[in-house]
Short mmCIF file of C-alpha atoms in Angstrom, two decimals:
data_model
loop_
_atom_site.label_atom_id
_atom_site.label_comp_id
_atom_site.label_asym_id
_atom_site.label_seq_id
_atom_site.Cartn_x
_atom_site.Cartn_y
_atom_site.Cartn_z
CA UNK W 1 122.52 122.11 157.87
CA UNK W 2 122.68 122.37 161.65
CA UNK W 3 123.07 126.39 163.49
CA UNK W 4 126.87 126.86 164.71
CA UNK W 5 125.35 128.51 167.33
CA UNK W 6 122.51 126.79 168.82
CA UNK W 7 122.43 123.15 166.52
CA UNK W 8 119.08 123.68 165.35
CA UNK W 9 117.72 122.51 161.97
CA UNK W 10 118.16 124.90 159.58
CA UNK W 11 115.99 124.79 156.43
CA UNK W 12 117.78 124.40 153.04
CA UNK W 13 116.47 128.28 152.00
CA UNK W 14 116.34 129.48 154.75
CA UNK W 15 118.95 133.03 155.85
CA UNK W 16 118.60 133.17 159.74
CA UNK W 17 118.32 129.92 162.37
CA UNK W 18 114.71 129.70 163.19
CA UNK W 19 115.72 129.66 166.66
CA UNK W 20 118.51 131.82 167.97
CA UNK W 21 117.99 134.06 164.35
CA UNK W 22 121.33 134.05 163.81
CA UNK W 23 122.51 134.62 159.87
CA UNK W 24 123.10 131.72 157.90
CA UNK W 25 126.67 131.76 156.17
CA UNK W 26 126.61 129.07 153.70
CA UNK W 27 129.87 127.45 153.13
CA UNK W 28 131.43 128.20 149.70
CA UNK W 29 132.25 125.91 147.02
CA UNK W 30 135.69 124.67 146.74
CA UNK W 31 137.57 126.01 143.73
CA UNK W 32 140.53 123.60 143.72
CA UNK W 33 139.10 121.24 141.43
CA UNK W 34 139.48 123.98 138.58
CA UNK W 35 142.70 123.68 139.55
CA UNK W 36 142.97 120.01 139.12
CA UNK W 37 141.84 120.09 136.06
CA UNK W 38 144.54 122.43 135.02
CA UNK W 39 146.98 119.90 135.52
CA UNK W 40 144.71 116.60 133.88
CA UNK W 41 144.75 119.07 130.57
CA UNK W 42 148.71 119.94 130.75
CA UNK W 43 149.27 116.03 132.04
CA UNK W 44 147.18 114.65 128.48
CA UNK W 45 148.91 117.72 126.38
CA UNK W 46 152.22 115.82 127.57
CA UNK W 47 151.41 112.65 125.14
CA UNK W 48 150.79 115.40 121.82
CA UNK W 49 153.62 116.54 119.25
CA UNK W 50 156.03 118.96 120.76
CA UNK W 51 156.55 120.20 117.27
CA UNK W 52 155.35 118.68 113.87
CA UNK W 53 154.64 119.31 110.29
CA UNK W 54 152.23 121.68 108.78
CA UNK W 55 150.85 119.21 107.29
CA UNK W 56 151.22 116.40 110.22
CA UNK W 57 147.50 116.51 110.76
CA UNK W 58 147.44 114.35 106.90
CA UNK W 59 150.50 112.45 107.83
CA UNK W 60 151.32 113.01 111.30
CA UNK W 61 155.08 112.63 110.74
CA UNK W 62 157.77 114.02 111.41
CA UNK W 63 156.28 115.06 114.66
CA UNK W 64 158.78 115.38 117.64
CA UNK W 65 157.72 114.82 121.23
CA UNK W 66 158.94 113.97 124.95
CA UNK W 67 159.23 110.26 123.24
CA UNK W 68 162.01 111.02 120.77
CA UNK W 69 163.37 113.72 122.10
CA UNK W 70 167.54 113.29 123.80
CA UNK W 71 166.74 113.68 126.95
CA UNK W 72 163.47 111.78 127.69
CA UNK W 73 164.02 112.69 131.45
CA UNK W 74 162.43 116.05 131.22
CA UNK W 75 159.01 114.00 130.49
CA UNK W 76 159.39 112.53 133.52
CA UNK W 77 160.02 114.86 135.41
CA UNK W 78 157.15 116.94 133.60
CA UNK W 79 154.65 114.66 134.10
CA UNK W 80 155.41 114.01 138.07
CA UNK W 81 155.08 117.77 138.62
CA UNK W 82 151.75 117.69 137.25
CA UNK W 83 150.91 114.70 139.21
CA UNK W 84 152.24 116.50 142.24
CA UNK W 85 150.18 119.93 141.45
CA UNK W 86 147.34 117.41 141.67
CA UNK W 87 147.76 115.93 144.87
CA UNK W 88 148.93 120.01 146.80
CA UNK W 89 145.77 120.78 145.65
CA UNK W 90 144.01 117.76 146.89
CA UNK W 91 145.13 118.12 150.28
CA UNK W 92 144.88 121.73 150.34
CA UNK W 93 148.45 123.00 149.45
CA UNK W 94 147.50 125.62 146.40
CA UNK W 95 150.16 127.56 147.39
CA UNK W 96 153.20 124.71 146.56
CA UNK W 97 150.76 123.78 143.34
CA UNK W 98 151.43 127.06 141.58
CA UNK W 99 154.89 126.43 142.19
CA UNK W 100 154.69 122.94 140.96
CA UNK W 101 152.87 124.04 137.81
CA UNK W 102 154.77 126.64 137.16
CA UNK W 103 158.02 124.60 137.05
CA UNK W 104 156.15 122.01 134.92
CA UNK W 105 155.23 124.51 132.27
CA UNK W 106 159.15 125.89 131.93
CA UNK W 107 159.92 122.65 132.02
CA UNK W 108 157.91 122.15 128.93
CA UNK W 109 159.05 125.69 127.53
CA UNK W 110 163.40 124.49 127.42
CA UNK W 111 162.29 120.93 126.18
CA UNK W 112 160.41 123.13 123.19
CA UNK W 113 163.21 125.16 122.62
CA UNK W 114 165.59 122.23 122.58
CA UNK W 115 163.91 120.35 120.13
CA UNK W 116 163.14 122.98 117.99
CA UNK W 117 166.99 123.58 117.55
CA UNK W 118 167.05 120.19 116.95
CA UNK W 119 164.74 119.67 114.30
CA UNK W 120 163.90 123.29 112.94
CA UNK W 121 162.58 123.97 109.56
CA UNK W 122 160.41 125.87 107.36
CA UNK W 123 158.21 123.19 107.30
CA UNK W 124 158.06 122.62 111.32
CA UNK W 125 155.25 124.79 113.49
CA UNK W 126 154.38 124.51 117.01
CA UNK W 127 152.37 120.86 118.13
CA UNK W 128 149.68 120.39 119.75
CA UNK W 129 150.97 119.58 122.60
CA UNK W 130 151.93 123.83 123.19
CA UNK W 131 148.44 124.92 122.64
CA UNK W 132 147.26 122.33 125.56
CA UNK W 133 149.78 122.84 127.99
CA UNK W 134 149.25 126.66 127.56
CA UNK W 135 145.80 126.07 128.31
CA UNK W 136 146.14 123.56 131.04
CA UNK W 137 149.03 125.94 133.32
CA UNK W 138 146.38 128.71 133.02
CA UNK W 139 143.69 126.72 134.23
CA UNK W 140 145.88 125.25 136.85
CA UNK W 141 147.08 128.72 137.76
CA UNK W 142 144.03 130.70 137.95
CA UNK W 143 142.38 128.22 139.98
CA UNK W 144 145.00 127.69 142.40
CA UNK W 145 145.23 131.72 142.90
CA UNK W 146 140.85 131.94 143.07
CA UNK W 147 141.04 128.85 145.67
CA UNK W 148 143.61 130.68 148.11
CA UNK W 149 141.84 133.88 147.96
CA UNK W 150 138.60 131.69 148.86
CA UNK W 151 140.55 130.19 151.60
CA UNK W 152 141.98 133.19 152.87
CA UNK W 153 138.82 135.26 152.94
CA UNK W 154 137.22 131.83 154.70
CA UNK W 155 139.62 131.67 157.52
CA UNK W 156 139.41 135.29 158.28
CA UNK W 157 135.53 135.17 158.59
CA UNK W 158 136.01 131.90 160.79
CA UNK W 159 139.23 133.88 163.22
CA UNK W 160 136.47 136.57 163.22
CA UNK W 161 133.82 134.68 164.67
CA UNK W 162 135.85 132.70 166.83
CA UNK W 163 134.06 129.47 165.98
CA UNK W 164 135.01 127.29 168.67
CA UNK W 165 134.40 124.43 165.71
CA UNK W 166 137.21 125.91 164.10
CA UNK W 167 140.12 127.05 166.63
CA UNK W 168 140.87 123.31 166.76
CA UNK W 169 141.40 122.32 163.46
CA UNK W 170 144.41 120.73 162.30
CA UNK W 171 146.47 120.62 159.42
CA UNK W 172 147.49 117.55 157.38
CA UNK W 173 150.93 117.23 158.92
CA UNK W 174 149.08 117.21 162.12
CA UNK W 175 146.80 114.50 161.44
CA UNK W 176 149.00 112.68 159.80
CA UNK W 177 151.41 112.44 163.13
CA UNK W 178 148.13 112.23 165.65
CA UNK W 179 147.37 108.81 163.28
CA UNK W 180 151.08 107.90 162.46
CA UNK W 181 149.93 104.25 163.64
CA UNK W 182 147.62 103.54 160.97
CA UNK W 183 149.57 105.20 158.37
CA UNK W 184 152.41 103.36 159.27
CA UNK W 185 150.59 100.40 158.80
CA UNK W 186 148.93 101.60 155.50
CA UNK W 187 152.38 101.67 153.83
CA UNK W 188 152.93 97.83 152.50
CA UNK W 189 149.26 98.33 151.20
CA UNK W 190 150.79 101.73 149.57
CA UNK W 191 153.40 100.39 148.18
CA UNK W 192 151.60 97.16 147.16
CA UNK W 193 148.96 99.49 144.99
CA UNK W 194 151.90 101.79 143.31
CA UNK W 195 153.86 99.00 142.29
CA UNK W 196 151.26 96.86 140.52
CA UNK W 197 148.21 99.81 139.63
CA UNK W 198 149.87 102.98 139.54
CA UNK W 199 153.35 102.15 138.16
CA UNK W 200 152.55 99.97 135.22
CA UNK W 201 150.31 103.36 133.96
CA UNK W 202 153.85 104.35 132.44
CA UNK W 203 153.13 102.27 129.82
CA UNK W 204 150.23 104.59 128.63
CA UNK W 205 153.46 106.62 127.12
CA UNK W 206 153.46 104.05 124.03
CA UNK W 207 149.89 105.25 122.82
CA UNK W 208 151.45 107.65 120.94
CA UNK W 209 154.37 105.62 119.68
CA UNK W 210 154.89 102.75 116.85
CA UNK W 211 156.28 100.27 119.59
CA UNK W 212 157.49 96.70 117.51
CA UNK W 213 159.36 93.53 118.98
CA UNK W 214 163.10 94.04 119.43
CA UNK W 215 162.58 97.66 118.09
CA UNK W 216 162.60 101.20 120.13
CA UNK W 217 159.36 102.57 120.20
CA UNK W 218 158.94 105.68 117.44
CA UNK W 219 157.25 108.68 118.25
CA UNK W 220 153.81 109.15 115.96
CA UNK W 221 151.81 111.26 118.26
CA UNK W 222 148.05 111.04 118.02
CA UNK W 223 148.44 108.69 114.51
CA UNK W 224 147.07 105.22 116.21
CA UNK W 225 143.83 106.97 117.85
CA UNK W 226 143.45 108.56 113.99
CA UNK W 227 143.42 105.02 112.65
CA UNK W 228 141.18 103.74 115.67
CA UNK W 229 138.75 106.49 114.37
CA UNK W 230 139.08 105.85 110.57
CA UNK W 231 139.76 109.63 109.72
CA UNK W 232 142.35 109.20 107.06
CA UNK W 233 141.60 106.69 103.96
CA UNK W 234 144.64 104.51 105.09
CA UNK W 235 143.00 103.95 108.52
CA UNK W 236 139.71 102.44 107.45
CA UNK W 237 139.98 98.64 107.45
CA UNK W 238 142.23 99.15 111.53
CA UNK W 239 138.89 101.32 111.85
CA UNK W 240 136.52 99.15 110.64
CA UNK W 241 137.82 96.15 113.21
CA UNK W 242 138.11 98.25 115.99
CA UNK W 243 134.20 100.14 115.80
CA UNK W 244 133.15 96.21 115.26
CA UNK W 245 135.24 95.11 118.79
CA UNK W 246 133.66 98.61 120.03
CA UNK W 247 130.27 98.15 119.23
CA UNK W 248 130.13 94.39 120.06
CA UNK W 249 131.30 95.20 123.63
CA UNK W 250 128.81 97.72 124.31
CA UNK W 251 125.65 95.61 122.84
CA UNK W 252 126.92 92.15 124.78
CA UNK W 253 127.75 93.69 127.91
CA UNK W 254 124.45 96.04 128.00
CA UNK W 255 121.88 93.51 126.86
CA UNK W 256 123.68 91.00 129.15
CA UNK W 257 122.71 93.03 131.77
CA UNK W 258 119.80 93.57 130.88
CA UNK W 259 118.65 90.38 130.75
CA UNK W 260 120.64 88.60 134.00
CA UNK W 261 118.99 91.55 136.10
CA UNK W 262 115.49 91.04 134.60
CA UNK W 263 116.15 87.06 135.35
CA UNK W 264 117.53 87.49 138.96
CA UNK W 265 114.59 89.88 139.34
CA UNK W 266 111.57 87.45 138.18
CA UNK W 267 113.89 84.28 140.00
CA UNK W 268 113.92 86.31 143.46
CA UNK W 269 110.00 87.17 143.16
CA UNK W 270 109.08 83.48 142.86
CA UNK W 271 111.51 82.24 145.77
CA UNK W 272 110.05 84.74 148.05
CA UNK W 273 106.48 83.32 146.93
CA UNK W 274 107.44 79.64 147.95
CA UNK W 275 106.43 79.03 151.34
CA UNK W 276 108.35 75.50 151.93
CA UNK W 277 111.23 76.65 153.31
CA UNK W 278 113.61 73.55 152.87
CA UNK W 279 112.19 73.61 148.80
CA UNK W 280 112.94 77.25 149.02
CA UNK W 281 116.90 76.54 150.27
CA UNK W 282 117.56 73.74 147.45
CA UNK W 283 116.14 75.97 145.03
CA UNK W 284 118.45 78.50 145.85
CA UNK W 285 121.16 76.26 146.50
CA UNK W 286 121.21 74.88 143.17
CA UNK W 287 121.00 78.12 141.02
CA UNK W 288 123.73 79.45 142.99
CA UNK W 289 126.31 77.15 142.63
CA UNK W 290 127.15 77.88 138.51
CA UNK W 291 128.71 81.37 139.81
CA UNK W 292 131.23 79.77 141.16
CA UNK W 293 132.31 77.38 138.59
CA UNK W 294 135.12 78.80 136.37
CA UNK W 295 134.69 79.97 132.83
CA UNK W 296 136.91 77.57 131.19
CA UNK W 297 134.93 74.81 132.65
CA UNK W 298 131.15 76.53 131.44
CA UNK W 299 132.64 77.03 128.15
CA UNK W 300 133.63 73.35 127.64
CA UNK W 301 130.36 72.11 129.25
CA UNK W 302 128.28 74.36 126.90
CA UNK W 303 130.36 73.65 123.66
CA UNK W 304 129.95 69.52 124.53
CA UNK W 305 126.04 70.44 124.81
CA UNK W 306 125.61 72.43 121.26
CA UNK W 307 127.88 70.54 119.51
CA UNK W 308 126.76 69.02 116.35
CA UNK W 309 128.03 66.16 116.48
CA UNK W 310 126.07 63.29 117.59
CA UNK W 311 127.03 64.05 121.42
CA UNK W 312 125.74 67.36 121.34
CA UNK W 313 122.66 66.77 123.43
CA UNK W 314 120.55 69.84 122.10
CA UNK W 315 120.79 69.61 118.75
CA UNK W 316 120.01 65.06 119.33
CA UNK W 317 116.83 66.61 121.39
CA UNK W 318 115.59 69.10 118.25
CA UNK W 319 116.54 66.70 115.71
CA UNK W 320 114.18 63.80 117.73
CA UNK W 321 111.58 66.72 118.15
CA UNK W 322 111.82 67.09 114.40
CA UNK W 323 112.30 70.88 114.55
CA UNK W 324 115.50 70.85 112.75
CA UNK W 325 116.36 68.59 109.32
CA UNK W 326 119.93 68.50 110.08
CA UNK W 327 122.24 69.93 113.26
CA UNK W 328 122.98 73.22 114.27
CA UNK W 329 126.75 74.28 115.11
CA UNK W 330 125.51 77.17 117.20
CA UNK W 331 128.98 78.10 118.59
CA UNK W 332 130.42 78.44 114.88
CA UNK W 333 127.30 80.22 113.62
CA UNK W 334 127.02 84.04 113.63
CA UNK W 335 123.16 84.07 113.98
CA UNK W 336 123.13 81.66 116.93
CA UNK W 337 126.44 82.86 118.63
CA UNK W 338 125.29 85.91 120.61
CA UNK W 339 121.91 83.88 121.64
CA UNK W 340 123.87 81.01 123.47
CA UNK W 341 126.46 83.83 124.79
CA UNK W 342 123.29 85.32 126.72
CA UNK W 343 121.58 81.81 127.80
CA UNK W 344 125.37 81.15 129.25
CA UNK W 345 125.47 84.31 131.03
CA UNK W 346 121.95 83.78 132.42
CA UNK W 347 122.87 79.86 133.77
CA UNK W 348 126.17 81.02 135.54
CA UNK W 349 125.08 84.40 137.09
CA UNK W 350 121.42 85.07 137.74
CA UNK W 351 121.67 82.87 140.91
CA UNK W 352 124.55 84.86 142.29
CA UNK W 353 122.29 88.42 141.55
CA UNK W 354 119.16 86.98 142.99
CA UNK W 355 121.71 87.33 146.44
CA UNK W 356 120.86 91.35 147.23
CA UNK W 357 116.90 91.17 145.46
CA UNK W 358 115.86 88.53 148.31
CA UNK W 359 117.53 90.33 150.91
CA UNK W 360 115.54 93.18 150.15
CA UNK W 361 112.64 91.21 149.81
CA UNK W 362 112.97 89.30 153.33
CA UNK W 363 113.16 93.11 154.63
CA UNK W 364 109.54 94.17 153.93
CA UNK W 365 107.46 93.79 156.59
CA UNK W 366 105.01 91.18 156.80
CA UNK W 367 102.50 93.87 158.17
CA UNK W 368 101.70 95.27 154.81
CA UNK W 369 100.40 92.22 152.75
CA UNK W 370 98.69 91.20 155.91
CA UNK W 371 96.69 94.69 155.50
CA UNK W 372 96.25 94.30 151.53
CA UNK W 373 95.06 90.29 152.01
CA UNK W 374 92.52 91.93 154.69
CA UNK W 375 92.02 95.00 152.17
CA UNK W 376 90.75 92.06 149.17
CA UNK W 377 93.92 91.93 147.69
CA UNK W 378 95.22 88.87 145.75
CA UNK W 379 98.35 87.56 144.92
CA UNK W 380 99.43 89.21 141.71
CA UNK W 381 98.05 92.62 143.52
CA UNK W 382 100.33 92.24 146.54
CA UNK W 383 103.41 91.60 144.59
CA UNK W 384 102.52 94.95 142.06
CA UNK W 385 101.41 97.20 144.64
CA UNK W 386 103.88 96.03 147.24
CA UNK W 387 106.75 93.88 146.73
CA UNK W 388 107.92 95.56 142.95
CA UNK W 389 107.54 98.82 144.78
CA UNK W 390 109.95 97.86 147.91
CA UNK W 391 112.03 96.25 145.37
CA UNK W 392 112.69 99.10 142.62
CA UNK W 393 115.38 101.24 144.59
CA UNK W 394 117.60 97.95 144.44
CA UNK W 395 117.14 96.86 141.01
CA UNK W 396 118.17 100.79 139.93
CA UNK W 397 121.06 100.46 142.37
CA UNK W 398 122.33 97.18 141.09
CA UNK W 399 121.69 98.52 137.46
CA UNK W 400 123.86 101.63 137.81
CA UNK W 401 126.45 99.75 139.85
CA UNK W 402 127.09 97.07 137.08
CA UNK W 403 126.68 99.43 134.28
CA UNK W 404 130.10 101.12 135.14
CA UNK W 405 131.66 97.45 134.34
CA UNK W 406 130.49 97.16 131.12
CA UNK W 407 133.64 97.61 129.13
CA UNK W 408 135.27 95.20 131.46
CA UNK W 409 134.40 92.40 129.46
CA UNK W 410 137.12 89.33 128.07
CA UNK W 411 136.84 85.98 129.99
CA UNK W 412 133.32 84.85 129.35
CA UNK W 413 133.97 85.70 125.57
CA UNK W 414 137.44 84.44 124.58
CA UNK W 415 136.40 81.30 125.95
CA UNK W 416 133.49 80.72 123.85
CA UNK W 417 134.73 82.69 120.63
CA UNK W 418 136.32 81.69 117.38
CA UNK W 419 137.22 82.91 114.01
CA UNK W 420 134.22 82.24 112.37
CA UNK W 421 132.13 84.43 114.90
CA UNK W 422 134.62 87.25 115.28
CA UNK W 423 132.47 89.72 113.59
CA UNK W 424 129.66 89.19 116.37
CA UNK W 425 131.72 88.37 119.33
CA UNK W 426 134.82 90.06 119.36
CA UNK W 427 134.73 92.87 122.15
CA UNK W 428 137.70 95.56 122.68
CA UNK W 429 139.67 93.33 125.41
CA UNK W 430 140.09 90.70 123.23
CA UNK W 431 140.78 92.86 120.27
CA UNK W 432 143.83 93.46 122.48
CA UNK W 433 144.80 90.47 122.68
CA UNK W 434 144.59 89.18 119.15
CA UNK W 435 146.48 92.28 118.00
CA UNK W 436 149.04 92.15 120.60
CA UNK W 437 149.67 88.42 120.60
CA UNK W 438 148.38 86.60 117.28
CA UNK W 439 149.98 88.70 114.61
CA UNK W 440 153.57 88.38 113.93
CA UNK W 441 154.16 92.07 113.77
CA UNK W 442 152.54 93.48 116.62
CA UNK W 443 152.17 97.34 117.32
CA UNK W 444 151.92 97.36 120.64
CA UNK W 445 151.87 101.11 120.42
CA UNK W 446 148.58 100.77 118.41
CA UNK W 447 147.57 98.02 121.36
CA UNK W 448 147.99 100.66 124.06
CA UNK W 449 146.19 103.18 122.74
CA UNK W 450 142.65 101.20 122.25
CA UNK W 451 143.79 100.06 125.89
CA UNK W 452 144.02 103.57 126.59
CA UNK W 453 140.57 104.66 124.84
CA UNK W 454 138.66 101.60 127.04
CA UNK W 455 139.98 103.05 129.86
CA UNK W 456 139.08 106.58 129.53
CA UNK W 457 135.15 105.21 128.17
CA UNK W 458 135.14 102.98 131.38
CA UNK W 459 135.91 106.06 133.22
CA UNK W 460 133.62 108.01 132.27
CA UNK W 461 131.10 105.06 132.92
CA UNK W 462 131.75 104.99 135.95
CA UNK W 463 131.75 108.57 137.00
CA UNK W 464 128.01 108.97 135.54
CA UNK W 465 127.19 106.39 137.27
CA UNK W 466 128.57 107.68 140.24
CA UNK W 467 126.61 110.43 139.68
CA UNK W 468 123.55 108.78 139.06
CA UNK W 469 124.22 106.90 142.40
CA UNK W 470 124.01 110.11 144.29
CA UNK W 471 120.61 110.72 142.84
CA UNK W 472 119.40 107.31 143.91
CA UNK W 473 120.41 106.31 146.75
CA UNK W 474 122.51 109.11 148.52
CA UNK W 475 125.84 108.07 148.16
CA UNK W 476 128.11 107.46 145.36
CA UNK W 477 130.01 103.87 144.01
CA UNK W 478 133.45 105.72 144.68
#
């Protein structure tokens, strides 16, 4: 932290400037992401049962939400004000996000009434969806009120000091119109990303619905993500596919990682350790080139070379070897499935990752092996006590970077799976799409929500591993 006064260094514990001794006032932390998360709460509570059964948490039906309910407008318009509480707050506007989360929670309060009148009974209580949204609008609210009261106290220390820093700040409006160019020009990209990224996230609202072919959806509430989790004895065969497709995706994608980083890694040490250049280039040249060969095509290479038939190459080569007695379908077999996955993962990208660990590599200088070859050093000492050294930061960076993708995971498998191996090889993306497209009943209500639950686990992925990117190397992915 630099002195307003005098732009010295400051040290991080330090009270006055070191050289003009002026007192060190620490910014304060910015409150409005209690705020924010005000709204996330009331914006999830808006996907529970208005009102339900006392004993909907057995059956969860009849529940009655925004879904069902006459007027599904109010949802809408409930959810935008949330979103819009959000974004005031973002940009600094706590003042117009009380206002906006206010109006969202009486918005909430005449849709309850309504369908209680609706629908009332002895049997009907209050959903979960009330005890949420309660929760959420006082979040939102008390955090909006603590951040303008941090504000306000701010700028009146700052008008008091007469920071020249400060007396020329502008507010949003007034950067907007100072750059009016380039936001004018950022609005096709705008409306680009709304239309195809932000828009189709409507469709989250059939999570909580039973949503058939030719059919309106039906409101269930939080029944499908019941039956993902097998808490009800009906639920346990839709739970025991879905935990398979769950755990499947997280062991493939992490030991794939795993083992194409530890490849590119060991491939990039011994390409920095050739010394003929022109070797060195078709080396790289070659191992490269897989990556950009499509899926479709790898799969049907790979199938043609473990087939076991008498053109399948691999199993012609063991059987001449004599270290089979008959051939091997290894793309039908459930022990030999996942190994061939990884060896096909390994062939098409470890070239393509070798890319950032030779960069780093050419970036050491030269001066330090010449000091440990003068020092007695040998080969195998240079590369442990120099090279793996220089080269850690970037193998931890390139590990936490591709770690947030590992849910994203569908082409390289549906190309290579079949039914045989489904219990070893089917991950939570194609899941999807065998329940959404090969059945001739499809829920796509129950489809949406295991979209939905990938989503929120990739999510949270990649925020800790935003995080852990701070740690590393400074700066996060996002």
């Amino acid at each position: 932290m630099l002195c307003k006064s005098c732009n010295a260094e400051i040290p991080k514990k330090a009270t006055r400037c070191p050289e003009c001794g002026r007192a060190v006032v620490k910014p304060q932390k910015n409150l409005y992401p209690i705020a924010i998360a005000g709204a996330v709460i009331s914006f999830v509570g808006g996907f529970f049962p208005v009102i339900q059964s006392t004993d909907a948490i057995k059956k969860f039906t009849p529940a009655y939400g925004f879904m069902n309910y006459e007027q599904p407008l109010l949802w809408y318009l409930f959810m935008l004000l949330l979103v819009a509480s959000a974004i005031l707050c973002a940009i600094k506007y706590e003042k117009f996000s009380i206002i906006t989360t206010v109006a969202a929670a009486v918005i909430y309060g005449v849709t309850y009434a309504n369908i209680m009148s609706l629908h009332n009974g002895p049997e009907m209580q209050a959903g979960l969806a009330t005890v949420i949204i309660v929760v959420g609008t006082l979040v939102g609210i008390a955090g909006c009120f603590l951040d303008v009261n941090k504000n306000a106290a701010e700028r009146k220390r700052k008008n008091g000091e007469l920071d020249f820093q400060y007396t020329g700040n502008k507010t949003v409006w007034q950067r907007i119109y100072i750059y009016r160019g380039f936001y004018l020009m950022f609005i096709p990209v705008f409306i680009f990303v709304f239309i195809f990224n932000y828009l189709p996230m409507a469709g989250l609202r059939y999570a909580v619905t039973d949503y058939f072919s030719g059919k309106q959806p039906d409101y269930v509430g939080i029944k499908h993500f019941v039956d993902m989790f097998g808490l009800t004895s009906l639920s346990k065969l839709t739970n025991k596919q879905f935990m398979a497709a769950f755990l499947n995706t997280l062991r493939l994608s992490i030991i794939k990682l795993f083992l194409n980083t530890f490849m590119a890694v060991i491939i990039s040490l011994l390409l920095h350790e050739m010394r003929n250049i022109y070797f060195k280039k078709t080396v790289q040249t070659i191992i490269y080139l897989p990556h950009f060969m499509s899926w479709v095509v790898v799969a049907s290479i790979f199938k043609m070379l473990t087939s076991a038939s008498d053109s399948g190459m691999i199993n012609q080569l063991l059987l001449n070897a004599n270290l089979i007695s008959k051939p091997i379908d290894f793309l039908t077999s459930p022990s030999t499935w996942r190994g061939v996955y990884y060896a096909v993962n390994i062939w098409k990208d470890t070239g393509w990752g070798t890319i950032l660990f030779l960069a780093t590599l050419s970036g050491i200088s030269p001066d330090l092996y010449e000091a440990a070859q003068i020092d007695g050093a040998n080969r195998m000492q240079r590369m442990r006590f120099i090279t793996l050294p220089a080269l850690a930061n970037t193998i931890i960076t390139v590990f936490i970077l591709n770690l947030a993708k590992v849910m994203n995971l569908f082409e390289s498998v549906f190309v290579m799976y079949n039914p045989s191996v489904y219990e070893v090889s089917d991950v939570l993306q194609t899941y999807i799409y065998r329940q959404s497209f090969s059945s001739g009943a499809a829920n796509y209500g129950y489809t949406t929500a295991v979209g939905l639950f990938r989503s929120v686990v990739g999510c949270i992925l990649v925020l800790i591993c935003n995080k852990a990117s701070k740690k590393v190397r400074g700066r996060g992915i996002v």
